[in-house]
Short mmCIF file of C-alpha atoms and ligand atoms in Angstrom, two decimals:
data_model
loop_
_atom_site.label_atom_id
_atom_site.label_comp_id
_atom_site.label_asym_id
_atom_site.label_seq_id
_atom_site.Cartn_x
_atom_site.Cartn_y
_atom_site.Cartn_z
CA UNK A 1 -12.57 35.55 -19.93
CA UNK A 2 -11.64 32.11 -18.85
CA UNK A 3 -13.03 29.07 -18.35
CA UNK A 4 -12.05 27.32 -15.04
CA UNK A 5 -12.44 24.08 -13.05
CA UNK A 6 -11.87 24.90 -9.75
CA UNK A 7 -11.64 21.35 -7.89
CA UNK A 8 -11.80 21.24 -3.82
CA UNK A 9 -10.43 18.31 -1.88
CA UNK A 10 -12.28 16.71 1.39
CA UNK A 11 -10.11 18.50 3.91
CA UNK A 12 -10.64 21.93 2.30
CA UNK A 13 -14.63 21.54 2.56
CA UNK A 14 -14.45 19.60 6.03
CA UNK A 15 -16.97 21.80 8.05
CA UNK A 16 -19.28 24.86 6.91
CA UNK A 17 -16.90 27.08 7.79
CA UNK A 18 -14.08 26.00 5.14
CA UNK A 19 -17.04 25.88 2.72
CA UNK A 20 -17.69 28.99 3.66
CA UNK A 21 -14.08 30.18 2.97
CA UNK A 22 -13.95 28.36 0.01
CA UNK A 23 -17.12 30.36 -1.70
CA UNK A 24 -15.48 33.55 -1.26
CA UNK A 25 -12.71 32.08 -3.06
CA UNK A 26 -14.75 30.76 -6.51
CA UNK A 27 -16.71 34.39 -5.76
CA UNK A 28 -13.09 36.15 -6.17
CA UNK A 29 -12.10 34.06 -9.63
CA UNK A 30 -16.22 35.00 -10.97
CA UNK A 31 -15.56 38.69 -10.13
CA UNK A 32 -12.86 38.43 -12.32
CA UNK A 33 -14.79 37.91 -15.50
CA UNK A 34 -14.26 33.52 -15.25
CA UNK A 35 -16.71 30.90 -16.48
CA UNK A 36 -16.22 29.02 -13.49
CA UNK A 37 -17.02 24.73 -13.02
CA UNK A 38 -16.42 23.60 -9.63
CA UNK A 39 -16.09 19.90 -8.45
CA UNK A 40 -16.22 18.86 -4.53
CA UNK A 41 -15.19 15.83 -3.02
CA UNK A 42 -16.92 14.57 0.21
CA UNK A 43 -16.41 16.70 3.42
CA UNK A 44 -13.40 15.43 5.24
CA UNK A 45 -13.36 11.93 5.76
CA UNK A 46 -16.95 11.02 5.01
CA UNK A 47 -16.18 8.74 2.81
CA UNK A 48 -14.08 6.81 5.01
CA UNK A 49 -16.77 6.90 7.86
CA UNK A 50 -19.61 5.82 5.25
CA UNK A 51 -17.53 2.52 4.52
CA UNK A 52 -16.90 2.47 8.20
CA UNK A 53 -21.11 2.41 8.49
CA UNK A 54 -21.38 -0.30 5.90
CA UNK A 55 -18.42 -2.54 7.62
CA UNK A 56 -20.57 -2.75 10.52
CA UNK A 57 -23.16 -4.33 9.24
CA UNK A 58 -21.38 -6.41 6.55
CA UNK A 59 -18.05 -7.45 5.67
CA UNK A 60 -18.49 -7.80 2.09
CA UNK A 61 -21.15 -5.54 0.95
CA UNK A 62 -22.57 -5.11 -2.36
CA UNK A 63 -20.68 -3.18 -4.80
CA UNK A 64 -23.80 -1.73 -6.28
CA UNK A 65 -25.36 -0.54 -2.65
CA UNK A 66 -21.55 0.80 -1.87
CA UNK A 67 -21.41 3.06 -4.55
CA UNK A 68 -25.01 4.78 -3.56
CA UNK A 69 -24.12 5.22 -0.36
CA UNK A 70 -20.31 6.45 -1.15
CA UNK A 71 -22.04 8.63 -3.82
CA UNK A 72 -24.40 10.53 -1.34
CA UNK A 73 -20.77 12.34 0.38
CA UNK A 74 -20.18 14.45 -2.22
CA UNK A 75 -23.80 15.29 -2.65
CA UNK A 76 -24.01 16.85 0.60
CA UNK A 77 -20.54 19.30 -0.53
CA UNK A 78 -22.19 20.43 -3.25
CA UNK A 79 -25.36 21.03 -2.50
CA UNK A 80 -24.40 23.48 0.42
CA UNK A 81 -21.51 25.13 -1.52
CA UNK A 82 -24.37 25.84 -4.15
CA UNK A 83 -26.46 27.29 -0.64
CA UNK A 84 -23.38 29.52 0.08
CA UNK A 85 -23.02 30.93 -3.17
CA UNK A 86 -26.30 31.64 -3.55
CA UNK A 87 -25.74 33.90 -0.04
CA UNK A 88 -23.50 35.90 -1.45
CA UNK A 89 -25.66 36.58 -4.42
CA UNK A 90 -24.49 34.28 -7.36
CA UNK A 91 -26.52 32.02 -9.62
CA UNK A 92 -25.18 28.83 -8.32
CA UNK A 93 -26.12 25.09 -9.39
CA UNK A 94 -25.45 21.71 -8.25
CA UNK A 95 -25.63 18.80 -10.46
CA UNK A 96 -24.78 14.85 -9.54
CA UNK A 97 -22.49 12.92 -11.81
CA UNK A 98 -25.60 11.57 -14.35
CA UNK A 99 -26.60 15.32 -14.52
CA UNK A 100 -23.36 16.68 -15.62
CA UNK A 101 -23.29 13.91 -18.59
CA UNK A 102 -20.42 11.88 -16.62
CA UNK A 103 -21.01 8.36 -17.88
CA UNK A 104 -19.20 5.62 -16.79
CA UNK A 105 -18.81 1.59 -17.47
CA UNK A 106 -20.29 -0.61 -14.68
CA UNK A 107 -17.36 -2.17 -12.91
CA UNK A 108 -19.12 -0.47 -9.39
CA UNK A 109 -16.15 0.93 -7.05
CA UNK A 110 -13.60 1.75 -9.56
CA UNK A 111 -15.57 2.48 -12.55
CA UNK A 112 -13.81 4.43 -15.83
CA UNK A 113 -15.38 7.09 -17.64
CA UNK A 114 -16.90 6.08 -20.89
CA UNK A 115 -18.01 9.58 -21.97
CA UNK A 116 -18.57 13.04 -20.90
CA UNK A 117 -21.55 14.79 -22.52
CA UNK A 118 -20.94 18.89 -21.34
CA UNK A 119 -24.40 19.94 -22.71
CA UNK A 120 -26.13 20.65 -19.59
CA UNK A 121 -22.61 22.53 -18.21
CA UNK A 122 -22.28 24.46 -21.00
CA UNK A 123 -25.82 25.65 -21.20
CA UNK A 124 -25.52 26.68 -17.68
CA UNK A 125 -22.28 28.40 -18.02
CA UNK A 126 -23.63 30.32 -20.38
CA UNK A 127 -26.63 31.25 -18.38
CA UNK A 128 -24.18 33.05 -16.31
CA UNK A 129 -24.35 30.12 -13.61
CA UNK A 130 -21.48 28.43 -11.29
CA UNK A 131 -21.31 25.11 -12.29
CA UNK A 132 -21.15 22.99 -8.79
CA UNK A 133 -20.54 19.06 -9.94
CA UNK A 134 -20.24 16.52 -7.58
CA UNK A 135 -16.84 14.32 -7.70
CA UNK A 136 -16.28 10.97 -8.05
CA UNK A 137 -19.26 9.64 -9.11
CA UNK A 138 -21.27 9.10 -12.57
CA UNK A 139 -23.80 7.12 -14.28
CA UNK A 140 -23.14 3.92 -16.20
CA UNK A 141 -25.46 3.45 -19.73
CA UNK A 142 -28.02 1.52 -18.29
CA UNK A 143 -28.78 4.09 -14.91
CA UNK A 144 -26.55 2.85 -12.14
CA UNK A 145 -25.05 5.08 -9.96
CA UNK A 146 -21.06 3.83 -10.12
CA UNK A 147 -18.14 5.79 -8.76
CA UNK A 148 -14.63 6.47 -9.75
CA UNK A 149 -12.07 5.00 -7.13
CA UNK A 150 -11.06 6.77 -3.97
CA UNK A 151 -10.18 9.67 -5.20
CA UNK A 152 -11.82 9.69 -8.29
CA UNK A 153 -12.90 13.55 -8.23
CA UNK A 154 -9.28 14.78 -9.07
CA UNK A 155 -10.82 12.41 -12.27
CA UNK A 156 -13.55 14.21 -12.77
CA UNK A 157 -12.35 17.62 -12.82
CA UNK A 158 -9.90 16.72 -15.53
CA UNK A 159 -12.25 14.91 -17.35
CA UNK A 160 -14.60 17.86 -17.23
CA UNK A 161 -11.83 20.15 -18.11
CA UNK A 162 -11.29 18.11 -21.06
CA UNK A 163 -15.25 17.98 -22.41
CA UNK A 164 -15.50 21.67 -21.76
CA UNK A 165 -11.77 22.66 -23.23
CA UNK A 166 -11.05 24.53 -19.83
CA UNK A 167 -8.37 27.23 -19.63
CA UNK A 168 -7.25 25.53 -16.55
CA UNK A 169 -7.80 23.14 -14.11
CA UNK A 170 -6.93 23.72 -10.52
CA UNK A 171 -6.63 21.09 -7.73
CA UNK A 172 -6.96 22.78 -4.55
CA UNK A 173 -5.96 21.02 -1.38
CA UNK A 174 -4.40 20.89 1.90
CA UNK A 175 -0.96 21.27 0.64
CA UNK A 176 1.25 24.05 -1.17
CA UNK A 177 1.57 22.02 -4.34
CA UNK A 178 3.51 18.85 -5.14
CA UNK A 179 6.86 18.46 -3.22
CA UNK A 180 9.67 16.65 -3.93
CA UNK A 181 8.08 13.97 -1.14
CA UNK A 182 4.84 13.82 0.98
CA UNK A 183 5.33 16.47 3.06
CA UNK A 184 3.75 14.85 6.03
CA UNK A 185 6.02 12.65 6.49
CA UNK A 186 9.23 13.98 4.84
CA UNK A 187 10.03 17.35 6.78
CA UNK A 188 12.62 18.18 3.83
CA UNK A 189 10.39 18.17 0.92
CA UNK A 190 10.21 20.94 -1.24
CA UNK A 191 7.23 22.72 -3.15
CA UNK A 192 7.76 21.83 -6.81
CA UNK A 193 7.31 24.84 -9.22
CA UNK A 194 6.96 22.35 -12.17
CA UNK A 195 6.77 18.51 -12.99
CA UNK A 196 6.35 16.53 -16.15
CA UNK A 197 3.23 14.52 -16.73
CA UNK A 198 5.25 11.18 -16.73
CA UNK A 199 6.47 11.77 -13.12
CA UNK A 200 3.74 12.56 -11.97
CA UNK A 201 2.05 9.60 -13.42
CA UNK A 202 4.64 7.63 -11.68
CA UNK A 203 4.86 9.23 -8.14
CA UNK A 204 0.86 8.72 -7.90
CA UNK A 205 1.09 5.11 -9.12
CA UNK A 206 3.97 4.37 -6.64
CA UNK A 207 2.09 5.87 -3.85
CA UNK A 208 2.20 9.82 -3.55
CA UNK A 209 -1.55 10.44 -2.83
CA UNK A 210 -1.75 14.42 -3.79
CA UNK A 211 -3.30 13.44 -7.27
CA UNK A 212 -5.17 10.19 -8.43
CA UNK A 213 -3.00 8.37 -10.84
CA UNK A 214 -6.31 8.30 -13.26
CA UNK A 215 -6.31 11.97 -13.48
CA UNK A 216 -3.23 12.58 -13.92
CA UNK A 217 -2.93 10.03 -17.11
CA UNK A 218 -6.24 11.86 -18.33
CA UNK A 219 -4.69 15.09 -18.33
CA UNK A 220 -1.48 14.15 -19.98
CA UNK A 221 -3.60 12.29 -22.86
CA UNK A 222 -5.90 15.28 -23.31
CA UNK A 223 -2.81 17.92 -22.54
CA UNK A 224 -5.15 19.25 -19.54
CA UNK A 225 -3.12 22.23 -18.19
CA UNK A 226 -3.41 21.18 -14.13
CA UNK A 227 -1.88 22.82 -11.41
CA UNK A 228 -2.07 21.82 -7.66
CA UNK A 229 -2.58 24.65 -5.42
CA UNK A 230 -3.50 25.65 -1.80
CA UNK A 231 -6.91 26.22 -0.54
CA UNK A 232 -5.78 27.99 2.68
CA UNK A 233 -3.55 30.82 0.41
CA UNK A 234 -2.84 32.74 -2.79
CA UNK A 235 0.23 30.34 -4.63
CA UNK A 236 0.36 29.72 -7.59
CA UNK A 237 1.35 25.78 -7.01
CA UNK A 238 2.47 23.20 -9.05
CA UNK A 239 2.01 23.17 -12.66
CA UNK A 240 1.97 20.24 -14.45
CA UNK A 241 3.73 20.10 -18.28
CA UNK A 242 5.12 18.21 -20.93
CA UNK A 243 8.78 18.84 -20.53
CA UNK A 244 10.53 20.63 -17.76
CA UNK A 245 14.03 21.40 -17.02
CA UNK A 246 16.65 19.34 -15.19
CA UNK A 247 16.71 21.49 -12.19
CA UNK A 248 20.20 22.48 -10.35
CA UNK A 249 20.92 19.37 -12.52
CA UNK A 250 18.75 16.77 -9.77
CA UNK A 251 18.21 13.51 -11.94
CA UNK A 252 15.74 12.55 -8.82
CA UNK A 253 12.51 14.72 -8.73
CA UNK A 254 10.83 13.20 -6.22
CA UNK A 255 10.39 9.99 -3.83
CA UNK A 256 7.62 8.11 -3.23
CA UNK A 257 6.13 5.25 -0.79
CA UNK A 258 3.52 2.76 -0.14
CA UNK A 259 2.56 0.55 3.01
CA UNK A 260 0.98 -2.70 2.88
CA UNK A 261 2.98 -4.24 0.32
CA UNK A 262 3.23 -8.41 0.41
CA UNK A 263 5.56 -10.85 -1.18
CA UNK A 264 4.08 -13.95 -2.67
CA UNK A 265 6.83 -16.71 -2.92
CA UNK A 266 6.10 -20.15 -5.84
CA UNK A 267 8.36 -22.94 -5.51
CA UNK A 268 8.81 -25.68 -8.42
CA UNK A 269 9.93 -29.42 -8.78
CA UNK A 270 11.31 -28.93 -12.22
CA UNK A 271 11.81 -26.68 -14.51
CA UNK A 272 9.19 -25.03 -16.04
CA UNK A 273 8.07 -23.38 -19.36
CA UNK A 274 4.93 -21.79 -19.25
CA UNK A 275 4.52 -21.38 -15.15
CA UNK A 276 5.03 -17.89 -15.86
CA UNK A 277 2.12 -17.29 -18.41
CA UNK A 278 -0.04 -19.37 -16.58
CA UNK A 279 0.13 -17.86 -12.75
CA UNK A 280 -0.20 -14.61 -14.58
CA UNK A 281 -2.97 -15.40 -17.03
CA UNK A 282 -4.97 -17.00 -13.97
CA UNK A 283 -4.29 -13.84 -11.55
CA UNK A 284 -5.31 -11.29 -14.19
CA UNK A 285 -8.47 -13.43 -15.10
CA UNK A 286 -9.32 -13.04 -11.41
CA UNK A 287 -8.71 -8.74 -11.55
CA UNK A 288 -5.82 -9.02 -9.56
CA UNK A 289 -3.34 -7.00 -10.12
CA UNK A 290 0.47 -7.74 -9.34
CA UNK A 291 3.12 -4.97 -9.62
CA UNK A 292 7.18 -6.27 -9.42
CA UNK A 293 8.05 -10.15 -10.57
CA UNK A 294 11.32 -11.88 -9.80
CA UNK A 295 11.29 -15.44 -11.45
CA UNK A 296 14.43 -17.16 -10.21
CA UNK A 297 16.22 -20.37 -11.79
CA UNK A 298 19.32 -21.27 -10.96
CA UNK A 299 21.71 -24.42 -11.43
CA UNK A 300 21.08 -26.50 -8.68
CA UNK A 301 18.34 -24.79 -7.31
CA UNK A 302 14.72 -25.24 -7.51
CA UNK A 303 13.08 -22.57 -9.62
CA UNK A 304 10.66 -19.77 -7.84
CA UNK A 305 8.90 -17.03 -8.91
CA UNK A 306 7.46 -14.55 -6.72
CA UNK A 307 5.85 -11.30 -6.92
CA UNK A 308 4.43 -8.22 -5.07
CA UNK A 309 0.78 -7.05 -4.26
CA UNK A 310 -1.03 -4.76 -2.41
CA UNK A 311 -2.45 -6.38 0.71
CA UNK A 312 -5.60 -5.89 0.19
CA UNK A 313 -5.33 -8.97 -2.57
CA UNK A 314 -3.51 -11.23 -0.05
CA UNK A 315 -6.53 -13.39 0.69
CA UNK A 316 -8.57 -13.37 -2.81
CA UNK A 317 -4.41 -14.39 -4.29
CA UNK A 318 -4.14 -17.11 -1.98
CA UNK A 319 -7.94 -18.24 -2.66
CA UNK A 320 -6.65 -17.71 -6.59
CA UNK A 321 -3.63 -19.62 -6.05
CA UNK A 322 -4.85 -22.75 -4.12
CA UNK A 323 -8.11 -23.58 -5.97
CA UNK A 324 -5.27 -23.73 -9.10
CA UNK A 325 -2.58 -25.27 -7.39
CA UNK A 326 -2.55 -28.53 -9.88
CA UNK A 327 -3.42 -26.68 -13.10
CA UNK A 328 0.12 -24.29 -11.81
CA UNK A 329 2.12 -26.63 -11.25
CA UNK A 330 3.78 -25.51 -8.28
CA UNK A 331 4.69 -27.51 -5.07
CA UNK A 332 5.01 -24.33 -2.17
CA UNK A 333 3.61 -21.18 -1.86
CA UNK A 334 4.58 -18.56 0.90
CA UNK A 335 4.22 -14.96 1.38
CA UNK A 336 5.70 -12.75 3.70
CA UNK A 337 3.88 -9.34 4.77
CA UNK A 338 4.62 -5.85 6.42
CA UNK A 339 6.33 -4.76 3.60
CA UNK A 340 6.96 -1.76 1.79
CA UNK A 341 7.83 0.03 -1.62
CA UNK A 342 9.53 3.32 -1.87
CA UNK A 343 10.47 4.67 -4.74
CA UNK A 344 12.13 7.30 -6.53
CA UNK A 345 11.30 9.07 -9.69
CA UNK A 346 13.08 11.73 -12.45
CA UNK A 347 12.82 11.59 -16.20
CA UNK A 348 16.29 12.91 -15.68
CA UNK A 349 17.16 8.93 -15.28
CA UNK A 350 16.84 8.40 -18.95
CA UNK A 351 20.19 9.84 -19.60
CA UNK A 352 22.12 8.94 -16.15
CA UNK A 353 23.47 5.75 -15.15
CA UNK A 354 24.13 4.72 -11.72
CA UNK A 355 21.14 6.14 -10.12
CA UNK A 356 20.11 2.84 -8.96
CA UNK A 357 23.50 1.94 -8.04
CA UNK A 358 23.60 5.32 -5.66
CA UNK A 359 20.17 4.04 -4.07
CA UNK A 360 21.21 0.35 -3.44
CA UNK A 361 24.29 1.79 -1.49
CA UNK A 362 22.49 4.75 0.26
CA UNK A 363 20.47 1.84 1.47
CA UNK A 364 22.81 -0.36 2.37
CA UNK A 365 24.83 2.53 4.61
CA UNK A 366 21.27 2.77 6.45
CA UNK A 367 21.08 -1.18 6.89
CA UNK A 368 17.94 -1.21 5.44
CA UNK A 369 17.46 -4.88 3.29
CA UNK A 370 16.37 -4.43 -0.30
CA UNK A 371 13.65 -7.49 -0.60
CA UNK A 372 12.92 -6.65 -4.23
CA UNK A 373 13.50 -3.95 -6.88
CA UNK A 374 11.84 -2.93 -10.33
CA UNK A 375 12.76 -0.09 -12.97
CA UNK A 376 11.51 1.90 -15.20
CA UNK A 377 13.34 4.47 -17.41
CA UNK A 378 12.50 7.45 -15.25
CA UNK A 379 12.02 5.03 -11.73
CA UNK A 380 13.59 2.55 -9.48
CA UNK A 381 11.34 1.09 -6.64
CA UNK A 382 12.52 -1.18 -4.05
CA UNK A 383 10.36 -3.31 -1.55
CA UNK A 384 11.47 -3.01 1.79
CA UNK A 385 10.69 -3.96 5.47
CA UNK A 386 7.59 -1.31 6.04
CA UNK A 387 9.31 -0.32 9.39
CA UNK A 388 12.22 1.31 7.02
CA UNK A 389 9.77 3.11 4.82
CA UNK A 390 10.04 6.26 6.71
CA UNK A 391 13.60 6.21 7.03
CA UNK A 392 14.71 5.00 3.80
CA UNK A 393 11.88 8.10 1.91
CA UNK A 394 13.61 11.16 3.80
CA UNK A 395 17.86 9.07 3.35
CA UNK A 396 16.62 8.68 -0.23
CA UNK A 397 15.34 12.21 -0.54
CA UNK A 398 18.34 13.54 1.55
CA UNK A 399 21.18 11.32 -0.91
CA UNK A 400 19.80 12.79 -3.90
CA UNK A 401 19.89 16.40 -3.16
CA UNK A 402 16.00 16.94 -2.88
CA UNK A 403 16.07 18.13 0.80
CA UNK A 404 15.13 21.64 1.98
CA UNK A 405 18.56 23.66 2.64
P1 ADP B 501 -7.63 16.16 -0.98
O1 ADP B 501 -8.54 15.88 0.16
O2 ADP B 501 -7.49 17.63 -1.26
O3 ADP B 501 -7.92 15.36 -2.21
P2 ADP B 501 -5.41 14.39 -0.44
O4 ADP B 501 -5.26 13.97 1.00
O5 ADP B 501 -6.00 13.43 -1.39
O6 ADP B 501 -6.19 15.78 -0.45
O7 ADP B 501 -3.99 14.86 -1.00
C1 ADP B 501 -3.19 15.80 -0.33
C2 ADP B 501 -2.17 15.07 0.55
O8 ADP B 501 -1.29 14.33 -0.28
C3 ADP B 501 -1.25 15.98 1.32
O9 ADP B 501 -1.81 16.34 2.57
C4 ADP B 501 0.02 15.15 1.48
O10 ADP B 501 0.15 14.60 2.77
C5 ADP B 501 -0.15 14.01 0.49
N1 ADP B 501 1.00 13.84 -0.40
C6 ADP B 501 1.60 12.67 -0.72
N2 ADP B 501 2.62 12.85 -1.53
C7 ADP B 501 2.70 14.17 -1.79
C8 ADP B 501 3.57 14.98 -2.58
N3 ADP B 501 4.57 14.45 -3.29
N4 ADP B 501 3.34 16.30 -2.60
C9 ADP B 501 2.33 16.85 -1.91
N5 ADP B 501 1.49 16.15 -1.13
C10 ADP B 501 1.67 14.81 -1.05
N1 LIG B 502 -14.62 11.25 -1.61
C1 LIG B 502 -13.86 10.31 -2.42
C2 LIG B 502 -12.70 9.73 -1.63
O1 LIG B 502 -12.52 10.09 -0.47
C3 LIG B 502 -13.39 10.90 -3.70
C4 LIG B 502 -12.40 12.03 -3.57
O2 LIG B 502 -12.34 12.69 -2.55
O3 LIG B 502 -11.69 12.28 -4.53
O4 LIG B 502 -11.99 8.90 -2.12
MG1 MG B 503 -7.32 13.53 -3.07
#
């Protein structure tokens, strides 16, 4: 006997019929002996149409109200998964983030977990009941409702996994399993059998949406065996692990990509000393958060730094910027926008030189500009003109061996 956490993406719950299809599935793992935890996301996009419902009637709503109405989606999953398990004659019970023990900070819309109390799961495993928890959402210590960032219930299935020292813990979603590339959009990409932690951690940090990058940190800290899988057939997936082998020798395991990236330009008079700690000290204090930095100074030149965000910061970094433009120092700010970062990714890197080298020129033979570029020793992004993104994922995939043959 195992115990499992069986986790179920939005797309693979989207109407009652995939819920339906689903509960057969969990039924099929508890005939087989399994303490089984579930954890649902929202049915397909609810989310994304309850932040649609709160747009219309304010453009800045209250972080607080947000995360009781964003909290509510996965309610609904659960509670009717619970309905359809109890049809086909299983104990089944639903419990909201506070009731599974999930406690979180308070920082509302992108809260952490703090804790993870299991009692209540436990007990009811033991009772001989499925476990149905509701994702991405928990309880901070004084009673608010908070939840975990979009896609936050990959989070708390790990986390649960962890609390409750799970066997396993299986992603399920509309996909085969982690590919070399987003599938969607790369008609190459292959299934991955295996993939180290530490890639993984980077493709979902430079954009590859299969797993939240939270979750995936959590289960490399706690050593959380997770495997992506299918809902829609039998594979086995993608299993995540420490180490895995250099495979037909590819250095590159996979390529990533992210729209909406913007450029933020700083121009100086003179010299400067401490521009850099300063601009970063007062972005930080303000929560924003700025991925590559290029500070430039050159003989004859005036010095510049600039620096990449998402665009969703553009207009609370300008705000930052120009209510601090004495205390700075600096004399011209610009940023340029429709830009994008694609990336690729292979602890095989460690140990290889010219990988980057190979990517500037693939890039260069496809015309595409390089704007910007930032390592790692198992990464190299560059930012990019977002109508290249496409392009430059599946040359970039193609020049270092990844595609389908
Ligand atoms: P869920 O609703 O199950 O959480 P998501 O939409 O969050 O599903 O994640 C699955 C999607 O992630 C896939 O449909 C795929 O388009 C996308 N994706 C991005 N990068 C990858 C990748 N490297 N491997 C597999 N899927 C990827
Ligand atoms: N429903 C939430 C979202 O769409 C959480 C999740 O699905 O993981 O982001
Ligand atoms: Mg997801």
């Amino acid at each position: 006997m195992s115990k499992i956490v069986m986790k179920f993406g939005g797309t693979s719950i989207a109407t009652t019929d995939k819920i339906k299809h689903v509960a057969t599935r969990i039924s099929k793992e508890k005939a087989a002996g399994h303490e089984i935890v579930v954890v649902v996301s929202a049915m397909g996009k609810t989310t994304d149409e309850l932040v649609r419902l709160a747009n219309e009637i304010s453009e800045n709503p209250s972080k607080r109200e947000m995360d009781m109405l964003l909290s509510t989606g996965e309610q609904v999953t659960m509670a009717l998964l619970a309905i359809q398990l109890n049809q086909l004659g299983h104990e089944a019970i639903s419990l909201t983030g506070w009731q599974a023990g999930l406690q979180t900070d308070l920082v509302h819309r992108n809260a952490r977990i703090e804790k993870l109390d299991a009692k209540n799961i436990l007990n009811l495993l033991s009772d001989n009941k499925i476990v149905i928890v509701a994702g991405f959402q928990g309880v901070s210590a004084d009673g608010q409702i908070t939840t975990l960032g979009r896609g936050g219930s990959d989070t708390t299935a790990v986390a649960i996994a962890a609390s409750i020292e799970a066997d396993v813990c299986d992603v399920y979603t509309d996909v085969d399993g982690i590919y070399t590339s987003d599938p969607r959009f790369v008609p190459t990409a292959r299934k991955l059998d295996e993939l180290e932690y530490d890639e993984m951690l980077e493709l979902a940090n430079l954009g590859a949406g299969v797993l939240s990058p939270r979750a995936v940190e959590f289960a490399k800290n706690h050593k959380i065996p997770l495997r992506v899988r299918s809902s829609y057939n039998e594979g086995i997936g993608t299993v995540l692990k420490g180490e895995v082998d250099l495979e037909n020798n590819l250095v590159v395991r996979g390529v990533a990509f992210e729209a909406d990236i913007v450029r933020l330009t700083m121009e100086y008079e003179v010299p400067f000393n401490d521009s850099l700690a300063k601009i970063f000290t007062t972005l930080a204090a303000n929560h924003i958060n700025v991925d590559i930095i290029v500070q430039s100074i050159v003989d004859g030149k005036k010095p510049t730094v600039s620096f990449s965000i998402k665009k969703e910061w553009l207009a609370e970094t300008i705000t930052v910027l120009e209510s601090n433009k004495e205390a700075l120092g600096f004399t011209f700010a610009d940023f340029e926008v429709g830009l994008a970062k694609v990336s690729i990714v292979g602890s095989g890197m460690v140990s290889n030189p010219g990988v980057a080298a190979q990517m500037f020129d693939r890039l260069q033979k496809e015309s595409i500009p390089v704007k910007m570029v930032s390592t790692s020793e198992i990464k190299v992004s560059v930012v990019i003109p977002q109508d290249d993104m496409i392009r430059a994922a599946n040359a970039l995939h193609d020049e270092f061996g990844l595609a389908l043959v």
